[in-house]
Amino acid sequence: MGSDHCPFSVLLSHKQVLGPKPFYFESYWIDDEECHQIINFGWQKMVPGGPATNWVAKLDQCRRDLKLWSKTKYGSRKEQLLTLSKRLEEMQGNIDQPRYLIEAEAISKSIDDLWKIEEQWKQQSRINWLSAGDKDTKFFHLSTIQRRQKNIGK
């Protein structure tokens, strides 16, 4: 007699398919004049169609332009901070020469600006946590699920 069981195989690896990164307007962009120019340029474009189509097209164009601008201007803040810090360390040995002093001051100002941006970004996270923190909210449940998924991946 044969067995009534059927063999099967199970694939245990899980590939997480990531979609495009969602667009978020960053609060520190407001302090940058280029951001205002990009938005003004996007809204001045003439787009064929009705008012609703026109509004959606301009909004989409602004989103694309801001995303590209942010990527090129700010890129990875952590990488920029690391690069600028290394450059500043190299220059500190030659600080007695006037041209190095001016460049060191400019690099130091850039580092301060990047830290200010980083602090603004972290501040938003703190505000979200303080306002919705341990309450029985969708925010709390999503943050715990996200933390669990992150811990499983490690």
CSV table of N, CA and C in Angstrom, one decimal, residues 36-100:
chain,number,residue,atom,x,y,z
A,36,HIS,N,11.6,77.9,-3.2
A,36,HIS,CA,10.5,78.8,-3.6
A,36,HIS,C,10.5,79.0,-5.1
A,37,GLN,N,11.7,79.1,-5.7
A,37,GLN,CA,11.9,79.3,-7.2
A,37,GLN,C,11.3,78.1,-7.9
A,38,ILE,N,11.6,76.9,-7.4
A,38,ILE,CA,11.1,75.6,-8.1
A,38,ILE,C,9.6,75.6,-8.0
A,39,ILE,N,9.0,75.9,-6.9
A,39,ILE,CA,7.6,75.9,-6.8
A,39,ILE,C,6.9,76.9,-7.7
A,40,ASN,N,7.5,78.2,-7.7
A,40,ASN,CA,6.9,79.2,-8.5
A,40,ASN,C,7.0,78.8,-10.0
A,41,PHE,N,8.2,78.3,-10.4
A,41,PHE,CA,8.4,77.8,-11.8
A,41,PHE,C,7.4,76.8,-12.2
A,42,GLY,N,7.2,75.8,-11.3
A,42,GLY,CA,6.2,74.7,-11.5
A,42,GLY,C,4.8,75.2,-11.7
A,43,TRP,N,4.4,76.2,-10.9
A,43,TRP,CA,3.0,76.7,-10.9
A,43,TRP,C,2.8,77.6,-12.1
A,44,GLN,N,3.8,78.2,-12.7
A,44,GLN,CA,3.7,79.1,-13.8
A,44,GLN,C,3.6,78.4,-15.1
A,45,LYS,N,3.9,77.1,-15.2
A,45,LYS,CA,3.8,76.4,-16.4
A,45,LYS,C,2.4,76.3,-16.9
A,46,MET,N,2.3,76.4,-18.2
A,46,MET,CA,0.9,76.2,-18.8
A,46,MET,C,0.7,74.7,-19.2
A,47,VAL,N,-0.4,74.2,-18.7
A,47,VAL,CA,-0.7,72.8,-18.9
A,47,VAL,C,-2.1,72.7,-19.6
A,48,PRO,N,-2.2,72.0,-20.7
A,48,PRO,CA,-3.6,71.9,-21.3
A,48,PRO,C,-4.5,71.1,-20.4
A,49,GLY,N,-5.8,71.4,-20.5
A,49,GLY,CA,-6.8,70.7,-19.8
A,49,GLY,C,-7.6,71.6,-18.9
A,50,GLY,N,-8.6,71.0,-18.2
A,50,GLY,CA,-9.4,71.8,-17.3
A,50,GLY,C,-8.7,72.1,-16.0
A,51,PRO,N,-9.4,72.9,-15.1
A,51,PRO,CA,-8.8,73.3,-13.9
A,51,PRO,C,-8.3,72.2,-13.0
A,52,ALA,N,-9.0,71.1,-12.9
A,52,ALA,CA,-8.6,70.0,-12.0
A,52,ALA,C,-7.4,69.3,-12.6
A,53,THR,N,-7.4,69.1,-13.9
A,53,THR,CA,-6.3,68.4,-14.6
A,53,THR,C,-5.0,69.3,-14.5
A,54,ASN,N,-5.2,70.6,-14.7
A,54,ASN,CA,-4.2,71.6,-14.6
A,54,ASN,C,-3.5,71.6,-13.2
A,55,TRP,N,-4.4,71.6,-12.2
A,55,TRP,CA,-3.9,71.6,-10.8
A,55,TRP,C,-3.1,70.3,-10.5
A,56,VAL,N,-3.6,69.2,-10.9
A,56,VAL,CA,-2.9,67.9,-10.6
A,56,VAL,C,-1.6,67.8,-11.4
A,57,ALA,N,-1.6,68.3,-12.6
A,57,ALA,CA,-0.3,68.2,-13.4
A,57,ALA,C,0.7,69.1,-12.8
A,58,LYS,N,0.3,70.3,-12.4
A,58,LYS,CA,1.3,71.3,-11.8
A,58,LYS,C,1.8,70.7,-10.4
A,59,LEU,N,0.9,70.1,-9.7
A,59,LEU,CA,1.3,69.6,-8.4
A,59,LEU,C,2.3,68.4,-8.6
A,60,ASP,N,2.0,67.6,-9.6
A,60,ASP,CA,2.9,66.4,-9.9
A,60,ASP,C,4.2,66.9,-10.4
A,61,GLN,N,4.2,68.0,-11.2
A,61,GLN,CA,5.5,68.6,-11.7
A,61,GLN,C,6.3,69.1,-10.6
A,62,CYS,N,5.7,69.9,-9.6
A,62,CYS,CA,6.4,70.4,-8.5
A,62,CYS,C,7.0,69.3,-7.6
A,63,ARG,N,6.2,68.2,-7.4
A,63,ARG,CA,6.7,67.1,-6.7
A,63,ARG,C,8.0,66.5,-7.3
A,64,ARG,N,7.9,66.3,-8.6
A,64,ARG,CA,9.1,65.7,-9.3
A,64,ARG,C,10.3,66.6,-9.2
A,65,ASP,N,10.1,67.9,-9.5
A,65,ASP,CA,11.2,68.9,-9.5
A,65,ASP,C,11.8,69.0,-8.1
A,66,LEU,N,10.9,69.0,-7.0
A,66,LEU,CA,11.4,69.1,-5.7
A,66,LEU,C,12.2,67.9,-5.2
A,67,LYS,N,11.7,66.7,-5.6
A,67,LYS,CA,12.4,65.5,-5.3
A,67,LYS,C,13.8,65.4,-5.9
A,68,LEU,N,13.9,65.8,-7.2
A,68,LEU,CA,15.2,65.8,-7.9
A,68,LEU,C,16.1,66.9,-7.3
A,69,TRP,N,15.6,68.1,-7.1
A,69,TRP,CA,16.4,69.1,-6.5
A,69,TRP,C,16.9,68.7,-5.1
A,70,SER,N,16.1,68.1,-4.3
A,70,SER,CA,16.5,67.7,-2.9
A,70,SER,C,17.6,66.7,-3.0
A,71,LYS,N,17.4,65.7,-4.0
A,71,LYS,CA,18.4,64.7,-4.1
A,71,LYS,C,19.8,65.2,-4.5
A,72,THR,N,19.7,66.2,-5.5
A,72,THR,CA,21.0,66.7,-6.0
A,72,THR,C,21.6,67.7,-5.0
A,73,LYS,N,20.8,68.5,-4.3
A,73,LYS,CA,21.3,69.5,-3.4
A,73,LYS,C,21.7,68.9,-2.0
A,74,TYR,N,20.9,68.1,-1.5
A,74,TYR,CA,21.1,67.6,-0.1
A,74,TYR,C,21.7,66.2,-0.1
A,75,GLY,N,21.3,65.4,-1.1
A,75,GLY,CA,21.8,64.0,-1.2
A,75,GLY,C,21.7,63.3,0.2
A,76,SER,N,22.7,62.6,0.6
A,76,SER,CA,22.7,62.0,1.9
A,76,SER,C,23.4,62.9,2.9
A,77,ARG,N,22.6,63.4,3.9
A,77,ARG,CA,23.2,64.3,4.9
A,77,ARG,C,24.3,63.6,5.6
A,78,LYS,N,24.2,62.4,5.9
A,78,LYS,CA,25.2,61.7,6.7
A,78,LYS,C,26.5,61.6,5.9
A,79,GLU,N,26.4,61.3,4.6
A,79,GLU,CA,27.7,61.3,3.8
A,79,GLU,C,28.3,62.6,3.7
A,80,GLN,N,27.5,63.7,3.5
A,80,GLN,CA,28.0,65.0,3.4
A,80,GLN,C,28.7,65.4,4.7
A,81,LEU,N,28.0,65.1,5.9
A,81,LEU,CA,28.6,65.4,7.2
A,81,LEU,C,30.0,64.7,7.3
A,82,LEU,N,30.0,63.5,7.0
A,82,LEU,CA,31.3,62.7,7.1
A,82,LEU,C,32.4,63.3,6.2
A,83,THR,N,32.1,63.6,5.0
A,83,THR,CA,33.0,64.2,4.0
A,83,THR,C,33.5,65.6,4.5
A,84,LEU,N,32.6,66.4,4.9
A,84,LEU,CA,33.0,67.8,5.4
A,84,LEU,C,33.8,67.7,6.7
A,85,SER,N,33.5,66.8,7.6
A,85,SER,CA,34.2,66.6,8.8
A,85,SER,C,35.7,66.2,8.5
A,86,LYS,N,35.8,65.2,7.6
A,86,LYS,CA,37.1,64.8,7.2
A,86,LYS,C,38.0,65.9,6.6
A,87,ARG,N,37.3,66.7,5.8
A,87,ARG,CA,38.0,67.8,5.1
A,87,ARG,C,38.4,68.8,6.2
A,88,LEU,N,37.6,69.1,7.1
A,88,LEU,CA,37.9,70.1,8.2
A,88,LEU,C,39.1,69.6,9.0
A,89,GLU,N,39.1,68.3,9.3
A,89,GLU,CA,40.2,67.7,10.1
A,89,GLU,C,41.5,67.9,9.3
A,90,GLU,N,41.5,67.6,8.0
A,90,GLU,CA,42.7,67.8,7.2
A,90,GLU,C,43.2,69.2,7.2
A,91,MET,N,42.2,70.2,7.2
A,91,MET,CA,42.6,71.6,7.1
A,91,MET,C,43.1,72.1,8.4
A,92,GLN,N,42.7,71.5,9.5
A,92,GLN,CA,43.1,72.1,10.8
A,92,GLN,C,44.6,72.1,11.0
A,93,GLY,N,45.3,71.3,10.3
A,93,GLY,CA,46.8,71.3,10.4
A,93,GLY,C,47.4,72.5,9.7
A,94,ASN,N,46.7,73.1,8.7
A,94,ASN,CA,47.2,74.2,7.9
A,94,ASN,C,46.4,75.5,8.2
A,95,ILE,N,45.8,75.6,9.4
A,95,ILE,CA,44.9,76.7,9.7
A,95,ILE,C,45.6,78.0,9.8
A,96,ASP,N,47.0,78.0,9.9
A,96,ASP,CA,47.7,79.3,10.0
A,96,ASP,C,47.7,80.0,8.7
A,97,GLN,N,47.4,79.4,7.6
A,97,GLN,CA,47.4,80.1,6.3
A,97,GLN,C,46.0,80.7,6.1
A,98,PRO,N,46.0,82.0,5.7
A,98,PRO,CA,44.7,82.7,5.6
A,98,PRO,C,43.6,82.0,4.7
A,99,ARG,N,44.1,81.4,3.5
A,99,ARG,CA,43.1,80.8,2.6
A,99,ARG,C,42.5,79.6,3.2
A,100,TYR,N,43.2,78.9,4.1
A,100,TYR,CA,42.7,77.7,4.7
A,100,TYR,C,41.7,78.1,5.8
